Amino acid sequence: MTPRRLVIVGGGSAGWMAAAYINAALNRNGRHVVDISLVESPDVPRIGVGEATIPSINHILAVIGIDELDFLKRVEGSFKQAIRYDNWLDNRGETYYHPFNRYHESPIDRTGERWLKSSRSLPFAETVSAQPGLCEQNLAPRMLGQWNFGPPLTYAYHMNALHFADYLCEIATARGVQHHLDNVVDVEQNDDGSIAAVNTQGGLRLEGDLFIDCTGFAAHLMEKKLGVEWVDCSQWLLCDRAVTLAVPHDMHYPGHIRPYTTASALSNGWVWQIPLQNRRSLGYVHSSAFISKEDAEREIRAFEGPHADGLDTRFINFKVGHRAKAWVKNCIAIGLAGNFIEPLESTGLYLADLASVMLTEHFPYGDDMDALAFRFNRIMANRFYEILDFINMHYCLTRRTDTEFWREVQKPERINDRLQAKLDFWRIKPPSASDFEDQYLPGQPDTPLPDGGTQGDHRPPVDTADLFGIDSYEAILYGMDFLREECDQWYGERRPPTQVARIVAERLALAPSRLPPHDVWLQKVVGMRQYGGSGKG
Ligand code: FAD
């Protein structure tokens, strides 16, 4: 078979993930089915902040054949076991976790129900997962010696996404991916409207059978050439800008590396803290309609305190939404060119990773791509809305009334219909696993996407709970004190004390003698520099 010619335009994390993954997944076992070229502008910088991931990244790393320790060294990486939310509920210093691991009872898990029937004196996540406790002690999810701490702890990573792209570039080009540093200035089309070739400033003409648009929000192929519409979702997620800064450990080292991402709600959005081996990355995600650039910068500097003095800030504008169709004719938009949801649950790289995996699974070996594009578009739309609902929920359950922004996000028109149907149903019957097998709940909207996938696809997106299932929903719902009044009515106001699952308590008791502090693990295993003051805290 003649190899298919795949041209990727754009070399951010999305472009290089697609190149490295597709090459590793398809050109294997002596087969060579696709010739991959990637052209990347030397002038347009990648979006690169200190970025947090979710555990699914392990799949793509494994298929590419990346060694974890090498990866951590190259991307200044650290472990992430959870997200900690501060001040989301009522701005009185409350905190809750969304951990990656939790304990379940079998065959039917009643841990959530039991917590609802208790006095709720302990946060839900702490009763079913050791990870909030491990995070509070800044412990690594790995041991220094051989693992003997029970079932493995699920984790993801924090990383420098610019280094990640460079690392993937090195791997992919060593395995035959052609790399061109040049600006694409023109896109040629065939008579049927599909893309024939891209032309660069430097005089290159790259012909292809398939093109991936990874040019970020510019979407040079998908939007500028093919005119594929962007479906705006800012009605439900109001934030559209971030101001970022990075605090080198050289300037201020807090004495530990948190093994989790922190998302602290501020006056008009929230600030991430992502610890890397050499610095902490911070970004205040906010809504430009509610706060000026100057005030946002003032607020993030005040949040960080004196260590922020003299550090540069950077503003990044973004838009929440997705391409009406991510795959049109022979062009597929991956990364920011295809979709974006604000980074509250660290799903940006995940969506690019998913698109690469799905494209590999639906790879067009012939010219008739319609059926493959139909399924690909459907899967991407379903997953996008699954994430949108979930992130929307973090905002609309708040009880904060201290600013116009927090009052606005609670208004009914800011809650999307699918999520509203879920919340309404769970106010009649608390969430349970069966709700996530088929999420067509009473009151679910029956309206299709504006341009739903492909001709004849008139169904609304379906939440398959593939990413955020009951574990994730319970963590956020109960972290945000959902069903408090209902529980008083259902179970009475005097209820038994909340208990931590025995297995969780046992694990936590054992943890300090088994798991090293996160920074100690990073120093000993991947050579992180020592900054002094290491340890728990
Ligand atoms: P970019 O990084 O913008 O890359 C675009 C590429 O296209 C560049 O290489 C550029 O040179 C090239 N290009 C542009 N024009 C041309 C041209 N004419 N010719 C040739 N090449 C061209 N995701 C997470 O998973 N976790 C997080 O914590 C997270 N935080 C984020 C915070 C913010 C504020 C934002 C905006 C995003 C965040 N993301 C996060 C998302 C993540 O950054 C992106 O999904 C990821 O970086 C992929 O970006 P990209 O490659 O699509 O685009």
Coordinates of C-alpha atoms and ligand atoms in Angstrom, one line a residue:
M1 CA 0.0 0.0 0.0
T2 CA 1.3 3.5 -0.8
P3 CA 1.7 5.4 2.4
R4 CA -0.9 8.2 3.0
R5 CA 0.6 11.7 3.1
L6 CA -0.4 13.5 6.3
V7 CA 0.5 17.2 6.7
I8 CA 0.2 18.8 10.1
V9 CA 0.3 22.5 10.2
G10 CA 1.3 23.9 13.7
G11 CA 3.9 22.6 16.2
G12 CA 2.4 23.4 19.6
S13 CA 1.7 20.6 22.0
A14 CA -1.3 19.5 19.9
G15 CA 0.7 19.3 16.6
W16 CA 3.5 17.4 18.2
M17 CA 1.2 15.0 20.1
A18 CA -0.6 14.2 16.9
A19 CA 2.6 13.7 15.0
A20 CA 4.3 11.5 17.6
Y21 CA 1.2 9.5 18.5
I22 CA -0.1 8.8 15.0
N23 CA 3.4 7.9 13.8
A24 CA 3.9 5.5 16.8
A25 CA 0.5 4.0 16.5
L26 CA 0.3 3.5 12.8
N27 CA 3.8 3.0 11.6
R28 CA 4.7 0.0 13.7
N29 CA 5.6 -3.6 13.5
G30 CA 7.5 -3.0 10.2
R31 CA 4.5 -1.3 8.5
H32 CA 4.8 2.2 7.1
V33 CA 1.3 3.4 6.3
V34 CA 1.6 7.1 6.7
D35 CA 4.2 9.8 5.7
I36 CA 4.0 12.6 8.2
S37 CA 5.2 16.2 7.7
L38 CA 4.8 18.9 10.2
V39 CA 5.3 22.6 9.4
E40 CA 5.6 25.0 12.2
S41 CA 6.0 28.8 12.2
P42 CA 9.3 30.1 13.5
D43 CA 7.5 33.4 14.3
V44 CA 4.2 32.5 16.0
P45 CA 4.9 31.3 19.5
R46 CA 3.1 28.3 21.0
I47 CA 0.7 28.8 23.9
G48 CA 2.8 27.4 26.8
V49 CA 2.0 27.8 30.4
G50 CA 2.9 25.4 33.2
E51 CA 0.3 22.9 32.4
A52 CA -1.6 20.2 34.3
T53 CA -2.8 17.0 32.8
I54 CA -5.2 14.2 33.6
P55 CA -4.2 10.5 33.9
S56 CA -5.2 9.6 30.4
I57 CA -2.0 11.1 29.2
N58 CA -0.3 7.9 30.3
H59 CA -1.9 6.1 27.3
I60 CA -0.4 8.4 24.7
L61 CA 3.0 8.3 26.5
A62 CA 3.0 4.5 26.6
V63 CA 2.1 4.2 22.9
I64 CA 4.9 6.6 21.9
G65 CA 7.2 4.5 24.1
I66 CA 8.2 7.3 26.5
D67 CA 10.0 6.4 29.7
E68 CA 8.3 8.1 32.6
L69 CA 11.5 9.2 34.3
D70 CA 13.0 10.6 31.1
F71 CA 9.7 12.4 30.5
L72 CA 9.7 14.0 34.0
K73 CA 13.3 15.2 33.6
R74 CA 12.6 16.7 30.2
V75 CA 9.4 18.6 31.0
E76 CA 10.4 19.8 34.5
G77 CA 7.5 17.6 35.6
S78 CA 5.9 16.8 38.9
F79 CA 3.0 14.5 40.0
K80 CA -0.6 15.5 40.2
Q81 CA -2.9 13.4 42.4
A82 CA -5.9 15.7 42.6
I83 CA -7.2 19.2 42.1
R84 CA -7.8 21.2 45.3
Y85 CA -10.5 23.8 45.1
D86 CA -10.3 26.8 47.5
N87 CA -13.0 29.3 48.1
W88 CA -15.4 28.1 45.4
L89 CA -18.4 27.6 47.7
D90 CA -18.8 30.7 49.8
N91 CA -15.4 32.4 50.1
R92 CA -14.9 31.5 53.7
G93 CA -11.7 29.5 53.3
E94 CA -13.3 26.2 52.5
T95 CA -11.5 23.6 50.5
Y96 CA -12.3 20.4 48.8
Y97 CA -10.5 17.9 46.5
H98 CA -11.2 16.1 43.3
P99 CA -8.9 13.1 43.6
F100 CA -8.0 10.7 40.9
N101 CA -8.3 7.5 43.1
R102 CA -11.2 6.5 45.3
Y103 CA -12.4 3.5 47.2
H104 CA -15.6 1.7 46.0
E105 CA -17.7 -0.9 47.7
S106 CA -18.8 -3.8 45.6
P107 CA -21.0 -5.0 44.1
I108 CA -23.1 -1.9 44.7
D109 CA -21.3 1.2 45.9
R110 CA -23.1 3.0 48.7
T111 CA -20.4 5.3 49.9
G112 CA -22.0 8.4 48.5
E113 CA -25.4 7.5 49.9
R114 CA -23.9 6.8 53.4
W115 CA -22.1 10.1 53.4
L116 CA -25.4 11.9 52.5
K117 CA -27.1 10.1 55.4
S118 CA -24.4 11.1 57.9
S119 CA -23.7 14.4 59.6
R120 CA -21.4 15.4 56.7
S121 CA -18.9 16.5 59.3
L122 CA -15.9 15.4 57.1
P123 CA -15.6 16.3 53.4
F124 CA -16.9 13.6 51.2
A125 CA -13.7 13.0 49.2
E126 CA -11.7 12.5 52.4
T127 CA -14.0 9.6 53.4
V128 CA -13.5 7.6 50.2
S129 CA -10.0 8.5 49.0
A130 CA -6.6 8.7 50.7
Q131 CA -5.4 11.2 48.1
P132 CA -6.7 14.4 49.9
G133 CA -4.7 13.3 53.0
L134 CA -1.6 12.4 50.9
C135 CA -1.9 15.8 49.2
E136 CA -2.2 17.7 52.5
Q137 CA 1.1 16.0 53.5
N138 CA 2.7 16.7 50.1
L139 CA 3.6 13.1 49.7
A140 CA 4.6 11.5 46.3
P141 CA 2.3 8.9 44.8
R142 CA 5.4 6.7 44.2
M143 CA 7.8 5.1 46.7
L144 CA 11.6 5.4 46.5
G145 CA 12.0 1.6 46.8
Q146 CA 9.8 -1.2 45.5
W147 CA 6.1 -0.5 45.7
N148 CA 4.4 -2.2 48.7
F149 CA 1.6 0.3 49.5
G150 CA -1.4 -1.6 48.1
P151 CA -3.1 -0.8 44.8
P152 CA -1.2 1.9 42.8
L153 CA -2.2 5.5 43.2
T154 CA -3.6 7.0 40.0
Y155 CA -1.8 10.2 39.0
A156 CA -1.2 12.6 36.2
Y157 CA 1.5 15.2 35.7
H158 CA 2.3 18.9 35.8
M159 CA 4.7 20.0 33.1
N160 CA 6.2 22.7 31.0
A161 CA 4.2 22.2 27.8
L162 CA 6.8 24.0 25.6
H163 CA 9.4 21.4 26.6
F164 CA 6.8 18.7 26.1
A165 CA 6.4 19.8 22.5
D166 CA 10.2 20.0 22.0
Y167 CA 10.6 16.5 23.5
L168 CA 7.9 15.0 21.2
C169 CA 9.4 16.8 18.2
E170 CA 12.8 15.2 19.0
I171 CA 11.2 11.7 19.3
A172 CA 9.0 12.1 16.2
T173 CA 11.7 13.4 13.9
A174 CA 14.1 10.7 15.0
R175 CA 11.5 8.2 13.8
G176 CA 11.0 9.8 10.4
V177 CA 8.5 12.7 10.8
Q178 CA 9.6 15.5 8.5
H179 CA 9.8 18.9 10.3
H180 CA 9.8 22.2 8.5
L181 CA 10.2 25.6 10.3
D182 CA 8.3 27.9 8.0
N183 CA 5.1 30.0 7.8
V184 CA 2.2 28.6 5.9
V185 CA 1.0 31.5 3.7
D186 CA -1.4 29.8 1.3
V187 CA -3.7 26.8 1.2
E188 CA -4.6 25.2 -2.1
Q189 CA -7.9 23.5 -2.6
N190 CA -9.0 20.7 -5.0
D191 CA -12.2 21.1 -7.1
D192 CA -14.3 19.4 -4.4
G193 CA -13.1 21.9 -1.8
S194 CA -10.8 19.5 0.0
I195 CA -7.2 20.7 0.6
A196 CA -4.6 19.8 -1.9
A197 CA -1.4 21.5 -0.5
V198 CA -0.1 24.2 1.7
N199 CA 2.5 26.7 0.5
T200 CA 5.1 28.3 2.8
Q201 CA 6.8 31.6 2.8
G202 CA 10.1 29.8 2.2
G203 CA 8.7 28.4 -1.1
L204 CA 7.8 24.9 0.1
R205 CA 4.7 23.2 -1.4
L206 CA 3.5 20.3 0.9
E207 CA 0.9 18.1 -0.8
G208 CA -1.2 15.8 1.2
D209 CA -4.1 13.3 1.4
L210 CA -5.0 14.4 4.9
F211 CA -4.3 17.7 6.7
I212 CA -4.4 18.4 10.4
D213 CA -4.9 22.1 11.5
C214 CA -3.0 22.6 14.7
T215 CA -2.5 26.3 14.2
G216 CA -4.1 27.2 17.5
F217 CA -6.9 29.7 17.8
A218 CA -5.9 31.1 14.3
A219 CA -7.2 27.9 12.7
H220 CA -5.6 28.8 9.3
L221 CA -7.0 25.8 7.5
M222 CA -10.3 25.1 9.1
E223 CA -11.6 28.6 9.6
K224 CA -9.6 30.9 7.3
K225 CA -9.7 28.5 4.3
L226 CA -12.6 26.1 4.8
G227 CA -14.8 28.6 6.7
V228 CA -15.9 26.1 9.3
E229 CA -17.8 28.0 12.0
W230 CA -16.8 28.2 15.7
V231 CA -19.6 27.3 18.0
D232 CA -19.3 29.8 20.9
C233 CA -20.0 28.4 24.4
S234 CA -19.2 31.5 26.4
Q235 CA -22.8 31.7 27.6
W236 CA -22.0 29.0 30.1
L237 CA -18.4 29.7 30.9
L238 CA -17.7 33.4 31.2
C239 CA -13.9 33.5 31.5
D240 CA -12.1 34.5 28.4
R241 CA -8.6 35.7 29.5
A242 CA -5.8 34.6 31.8
V243 CA -3.0 36.6 33.3
T244 CA 0.0 34.3 34.1
L245 CA 3.2 34.6 36.1
A246 CA 5.9 32.1 37.1
V247 CA 7.6 32.2 40.5
P248 CA 11.1 30.5 40.2
H249 CA 11.9 28.3 43.2
D250 CA 15.2 30.3 43.3
M251 CA 13.2 33.3 44.3
H252 CA 10.7 31.7 46.6
Y253 CA 10.5 28.0 47.5
P254 CA 7.6 27.1 49.8
G255 CA 9.5 24.1 51.2
H256 CA 7.5 21.5 49.3
I257 CA 6.1 20.7 45.9
R258 CA 2.4 20.2 46.0
P259 CA 1.4 16.9 44.4
Y260 CA -1.8 18.5 43.1
T261 CA -3.1 21.5 41.2
T262 CA -4.7 24.2 43.2
A263 CA -7.6 26.2 41.8
S264 CA -8.4 29.1 44.1
A265 CA -11.5 31.2 43.4
L266 CA -10.8 35.0 43.3
S267 CA -13.1 37.9 42.7
N268 CA -13.8 37.3 39.0
G269 CA -12.6 33.8 38.2
W270 CA -9.9 31.6 39.7
V271 CA -6.2 31.2 39.9
W272 CA -4.3 28.0 39.1
Q273 CA -1.1 27.0 40.9
I274 CA 0.9 24.4 39.1
P275 CA 4.2 23.3 40.7
L276 CA 7.1 22.3 38.4
Q277 CA 10.6 21.2 39.4
N278 CA 12.0 24.7 39.0
R279 CA 9.1 27.1 39.5
R280 CA 5.4 27.5 40.3
S281 CA 3.2 28.6 37.4
L282 CA 0.2 30.7 38.3
G283 CA -2.6 32.0 36.1
Y284 CA -5.7 34.0 36.9
V285 CA -8.5 32.9 34.6
H286 CA -11.0 35.7 34.6
S287 CA -13.8 37.3 32.6
S288 CA -12.8 40.4 30.7
A289 CA -16.4 41.6 31.0
F290 CA -16.1 41.8 34.8
I291 CA -12.5 42.8 35.5
S292 CA -10.0 45.0 33.8
K293 CA -6.5 43.8 32.9
E294 CA -5.0 46.2 35.4
D295 CA -7.2 44.9 38.3
A296 CA -6.7 41.3 37.3
E297 CA -2.9 41.8 37.4
R298 CA -3.1 43.6 40.7
E299 CA -5.2 40.7 42.1
I300 CA -2.9 37.9 41.1
R301 CA 0.1 39.8 42.4
A302 CA -1.7 40.3 45.7
F303 CA -2.6 36.6 45.8
E304 CA 1.0 35.6 45.4
G305 CA 2.3 38.2 47.7
P306 CA 5.8 39.8 47.8
H307 CA 7.4 37.0 45.8
A308 CA 5.5 38.3 42.7
D309 CA 7.3 41.7 42.9
G310 CA 9.3 42.3 39.8
L311 CA 8.1 39.2 37.9
D312 CA 6.6 39.6 34.4
T313 CA 3.0 38.8 33.7
R314 CA 1.6 37.6 30.4
F315 CA -2.0 38.0 29.2
I316 CA -3.6 35.2 27.1
N317 CA -7.0 35.7 25.5
F318 CA -9.0 32.6 24.8
K319 CA -12.5 31.6 23.7
V320 CA -14.6 28.7 24.9
G321 CA -16.2 26.6 22.2
H322 CA -15.6 24.2 19.4
R323 CA -15.6 23.9 15.6
A324 CA -19.0 23.0 14.3
K325 CA -17.3 20.0 12.8
A326 CA -13.7 19.1 13.7
W327 CA -13.3 17.0 10.6
V328 CA -14.4 18.5 7.3
K329 CA -13.4 16.9 3.9
N330 CA -9.8 15.9 4.4
C331 CA -9.0 18.4 7.1
I332 CA -9.1 17.8 10.9
A333 CA -8.7 20.5 13.5
I334 CA -6.9 19.3 16.6
G335 CA -5.9 21.4 19.7
L336 CA -7.1 25.0 20.1
A337 CA -8.0 25.1 16.4
G338 CA -10.7 22.5 17.1
N339 CA -12.0 23.3 20.6
F340 CA -11.2 24.9 23.9
I341 CA -12.7 24.8 27.4
E342 CA -11.2 26.8 30.1
P343 CA -8.5 24.9 32.1
L344 CA -10.3 24.3 35.4
E345 CA -10.1 20.5 35.0
S346 CA -7.0 20.5 32.8
T347 CA -8.7 19.1 29.7
G348 CA -6.9 21.1 26.9
L349 CA -4.2 18.6 26.2
Y350 CA -6.6 15.8 26.9
L351 CA -8.9 16.9 24.0
A352 CA -5.9 17.0 21.6
D353 CA -4.8 13.6 22.9
L354 CA -8.3 12.2 22.4
A355 CA -8.5 13.6 18.8
S356 CA -5.1 12.0 17.9
V357 CA -6.2 8.7 19.4
M358 CA -9.6 8.8 17.6
L359 CA -8.0 9.9 14.3
T360 CA -5.7 6.9 14.5
E361 CA -8.7 4.6 15.2
H362 CA -10.7 6.2 12.3
F363 CA -7.7 6.7 10.0
P364 CA -8.7 7.1 6.3
Y365 CA -6.8 4.6 4.2
G366 CA -8.9 5.5 1.2
D367 CA -10.4 8.7 -0.1
D368 CA -14.0 8.2 1.1
M369 CA -13.8 9.8 4.5
D370 CA -17.4 10.7 5.2
A371 CA -18.4 7.8 7.5
L372 CA -15.1 8.2 9.5
A373 CA -15.5 11.9 9.8
F374 CA -19.1 11.4 11.0
R375 CA -18.1 9.2 13.9
F376 CA -15.0 11.3 14.7
N377 CA -17.1 14.5 14.9
R378 CA -19.7 12.8 17.0
I379 CA -17.2 11.4 19.5
M380 CA -15.4 14.8 19.8
A381 CA -18.7 16.7 20.3
N382 CA -20.0 14.3 22.9
R383 CA -16.8 14.5 24.9
F384 CA -16.6 18.3 24.5
Y385 CA -20.1 18.7 26.0
E386 CA -19.3 16.2 28.7
I387 CA -16.5 18.4 29.9
L388 CA -18.5 21.6 29.4
D389 CA -21.3 20.3 31.7
F390 CA -18.8 19.3 34.3
I391 CA -16.9 22.5 34.4
N392 CA -20.2 24.5 34.2
M393 CA -21.2 22.7 37.4
H394 CA -18.3 24.1 39.4
Y395 CA -19.5 27.6 38.8
C396 CA -23.3 27.3 39.1
L397 CA -23.3 25.5 42.5
T398 CA -21.4 28.4 44.2
R399 CA -23.1 30.4 46.9
R400 CA -20.7 33.3 46.5
T401 CA -22.4 36.7 46.2
D402 CA -19.4 38.9 46.9
T403 CA -19.0 40.1 43.3
E404 CA -21.2 40.6 40.2
F405 CA -19.2 37.8 38.5
W406 CA -20.2 35.2 41.1
R407 CA -23.8 36.4 41.2
E408 CA -23.9 36.1 37.4
V409 CA -22.6 32.6 37.1
Q410 CA -25.5 31.3 39.3
K411 CA -28.2 32.7 37.0
P412 CA -30.4 30.1 35.3
E413 CA -29.3 31.2 31.8
R414 CA -25.7 30.4 32.8
I415 CA -26.5 26.8 33.5
N416 CA -26.7 24.6 30.4
D417 CA -29.9 22.5 29.9
R418 CA -28.2 19.2 30.1
L419 CA -26.5 20.0 33.4
Q420 CA -29.8 21.5 34.7
A421 CA -31.6 18.3 33.9
K422 CA -29.0 16.3 35.9
L423 CA -29.1 18.6 38.9
D424 CA -32.9 18.6 38.9
F425 CA -33.0 14.8 38.8
W426 CA -30.5 14.5 41.6
R427 CA -32.6 16.7 43.8
I428 CA -35.3 14.0 43.5
K429 CA -32.9 11.1 43.7
P430 CA -29.2 11.4 44.7
P431 CA -26.7 10.5 42.0
S432 CA -25.8 6.8 41.6
A433 CA -23.8 4.8 39.1
S434 CA -26.8 3.9 36.9
D435 CA -27.4 7.6 36.1
F436 CA -24.0 7.5 34.2
E437 CA -24.8 4.5 32.1
D438 CA -27.4 6.4 30.2
Q439 CA -27.5 10.1 30.9
Y440 CA -30.8 10.8 29.1
L441 CA -32.5 12.1 32.2
P442 CA -35.9 13.8 32.5
G443 CA -35.8 17.3 31.2
Q444 CA -32.8 16.6 28.9
P445 CA -32.9 19.0 25.9
D446 CA -33.7 17.5 22.6
T447 CA -32.0 20.1 20.4
P448 CA -29.1 19.2 18.1
L449 CA -25.9 21.0 17.7
P450 CA -26.1 24.0 15.4
D451 CA -24.4 21.9 12.8
G452 CA -24.4 18.5 14.3
G453 CA -21.5 16.5 13.0
T454 CA -22.5 15.8 9.4
Q455 CA -25.6 15.7 7.2
G456 CA -28.4 13.8 8.8
D457 CA -26.9 14.0 12.3
H458 CA -29.7 15.7 14.2
R459 CA -29.2 14.3 17.7
P460 CA -28.0 16.4 20.6
P461 CA -24.6 15.4 22.0
V462 CA -24.7 12.5 24.5
D463 CA -22.7 12.5 27.7
T464 CA -21.0 9.1 27.7
A465 CA -19.4 9.7 31.2
D466 CA -16.2 8.4 29.7
L467 CA -14.1 11.1 31.4
F468 CA -16.2 12.4 34.2
G469 CA -18.3 9.7 35.8
I470 CA -19.9 9.3 39.2
D471 CA -16.6 9.6 41.1
S472 CA -15.9 13.0 39.6
Y473 CA -19.5 14.2 39.9
E474 CA -19.8 13.2 43.6
A475 CA -16.4 14.9 44.4
I476 CA -17.6 18.2 43.0
L477 CA -21.3 18.0 44.0
Y478 CA -20.6 17.1 47.6
G479 CA -17.5 19.4 47.8
M480 CA -20.0 22.2 46.8
D481 CA -22.4 21.1 49.5
F482 CA -25.0 19.9 47.1
L483 CA -28.2 18.3 48.6
R484 CA -27.7 19.8 52.1
E485 CA -31.3 21.0 52.6
E486 CA -32.7 17.9 50.8
C487 CA -30.7 15.6 53.2
D488 CA -32.2 17.4 56.2
Q489 CA -35.6 16.7 54.8
W490 CA -35.0 13.1 53.7
Y491 CA -32.9 11.9 56.6
G492 CA -33.6 14.3 59.5
E493 CA -31.3 16.9 60.9
R494 CA -29.7 14.6 63.6
R495 CA -27.7 12.1 61.7
P496 CA -24.8 9.8 62.7
P497 CA -21.2 11.1 62.5
T498 CA -19.4 10.8 59.1
Q499 CA -17.0 7.9 58.9
V500 CA -13.9 7.5 56.9
A501 CA -13.8 4.1 55.0
R502 CA -11.6 1.7 57.0
I503 CA -9.3 1.0 54.0
V504 CA -8.7 4.7 53.5
A505 CA -7.9 5.3 57.2
E506 CA -5.5 2.4 57.1
R507 CA -3.7 3.6 54.0
L508 CA -3.3 7.1 55.4
A509 CA -1.9 5.8 58.7
L510 CA 0.7 3.8 56.7
A511 CA 1.5 6.5 54.2
P512 CA 4.1 8.6 56.0
S513 CA 6.3 5.6 56.5
R514 CA 6.0 4.4 52.9
L515 CA 5.7 7.5 50.7
P516 CA 8.4 10.1 50.6
P517 CA 7.7 13.8 50.3
H518 CA 7.0 14.7 46.7
D519 CA 10.1 17.0 46.4
V520 CA 12.4 14.4 48.0
W521 CA 11.2 11.8 45.4
L522 CA 11.8 14.3 42.5
Q523 CA 15.3 15.1 43.9
K524 CA 16.3 11.5 44.4
V525 CA 14.8 10.0 41.3
V526 CA 14.8 12.6 38.6
G527 CA 17.5 15.0 39.8
M528 CA 15.4 18.0 40.8
R529 CA 17.6 20.6 42.4
Q530 CA 17.5 21.1 46.1
Y531 CA 16.1 24.4 47.2
G532 CA 16.2 24.1 50.9
G533 CA 13.4 23.7 53.4
S534 CA 12.4 20.4 51.8
G535 CA 9.8 18.2 53.5
K536 CA 6.2 18.0 54.5
G537 CA 4.3 21.1 55.3
Ligands
FAD1 P1 -0.5 26.6 20.1 O1 0.3 26.2 21.3 O2 -1.1 28.0 20.0 O3 0.3 26.2 18.8 C1 0.0 26.7 17.5 C2 1.1 26.3 16.6 O4 0.7 26.7 15.2 C3 2.4 27.0 16.9 O5 3.5 26.0 16.6 C4 2.5 28.1 15.8 O6 3.9 28.4 15.5 C5 1.8 27.4 14.6 N1 1.3 28.2 13.6 C6 0.5 29.3 13.7 N2 0.3 29.9 12.5 C7 1.1 29.2 11.6 C8 1.3 29.3 10.2 N3 0.8 30.3 9.5 N4 2.2 28.5 9.7 C9 2.8 27.5 10.4 N5 2.6 27.3 11.7 C10 1.7 28.2 12.3 N6 -4.3 22.4 28.8 C11 -4.1 21.4 29.7 O7 -4.2 20.2 29.4 N7 -3.8 21.8 31.0 C12 -3.7 23.0 31.4 O8 -3.4 23.3 32.5 C13 -3.9 24.1 30.4 N8 -3.9 25.4 30.7 C14 -4.2 26.3 29.8 C15 -4.3 27.7 30.2 C16 -4.6 28.6 29.2 C17 -4.7 30.0 29.6 C18 -4.8 28.2 27.9 C19 -5.2 29.3 26.8 C20 -4.7 26.9 27.5 C21 -4.5 25.9 28.5 N9 -4.4 24.6 28.1 C22 -4.2 23.7 29.1 C23 -4.6 24.2 26.7 C24 -3.3 23.9 26.1 O9 -2.4 25.0 26.2 C25 -3.5 23.7 24.6 O10 -4.5 22.7 24.4 C26 -2.2 23.1 24.0 O11 -1.2 24.0 24.3 C27 -2.4 22.9 22.5 O12 -2.2 24.1 21.9 P2 -2.1 24.1 20.3 O13 -0.9 23.3 20.0 O14 -3.4 23.8 19.7 O15 -1.8 25.6 19.9

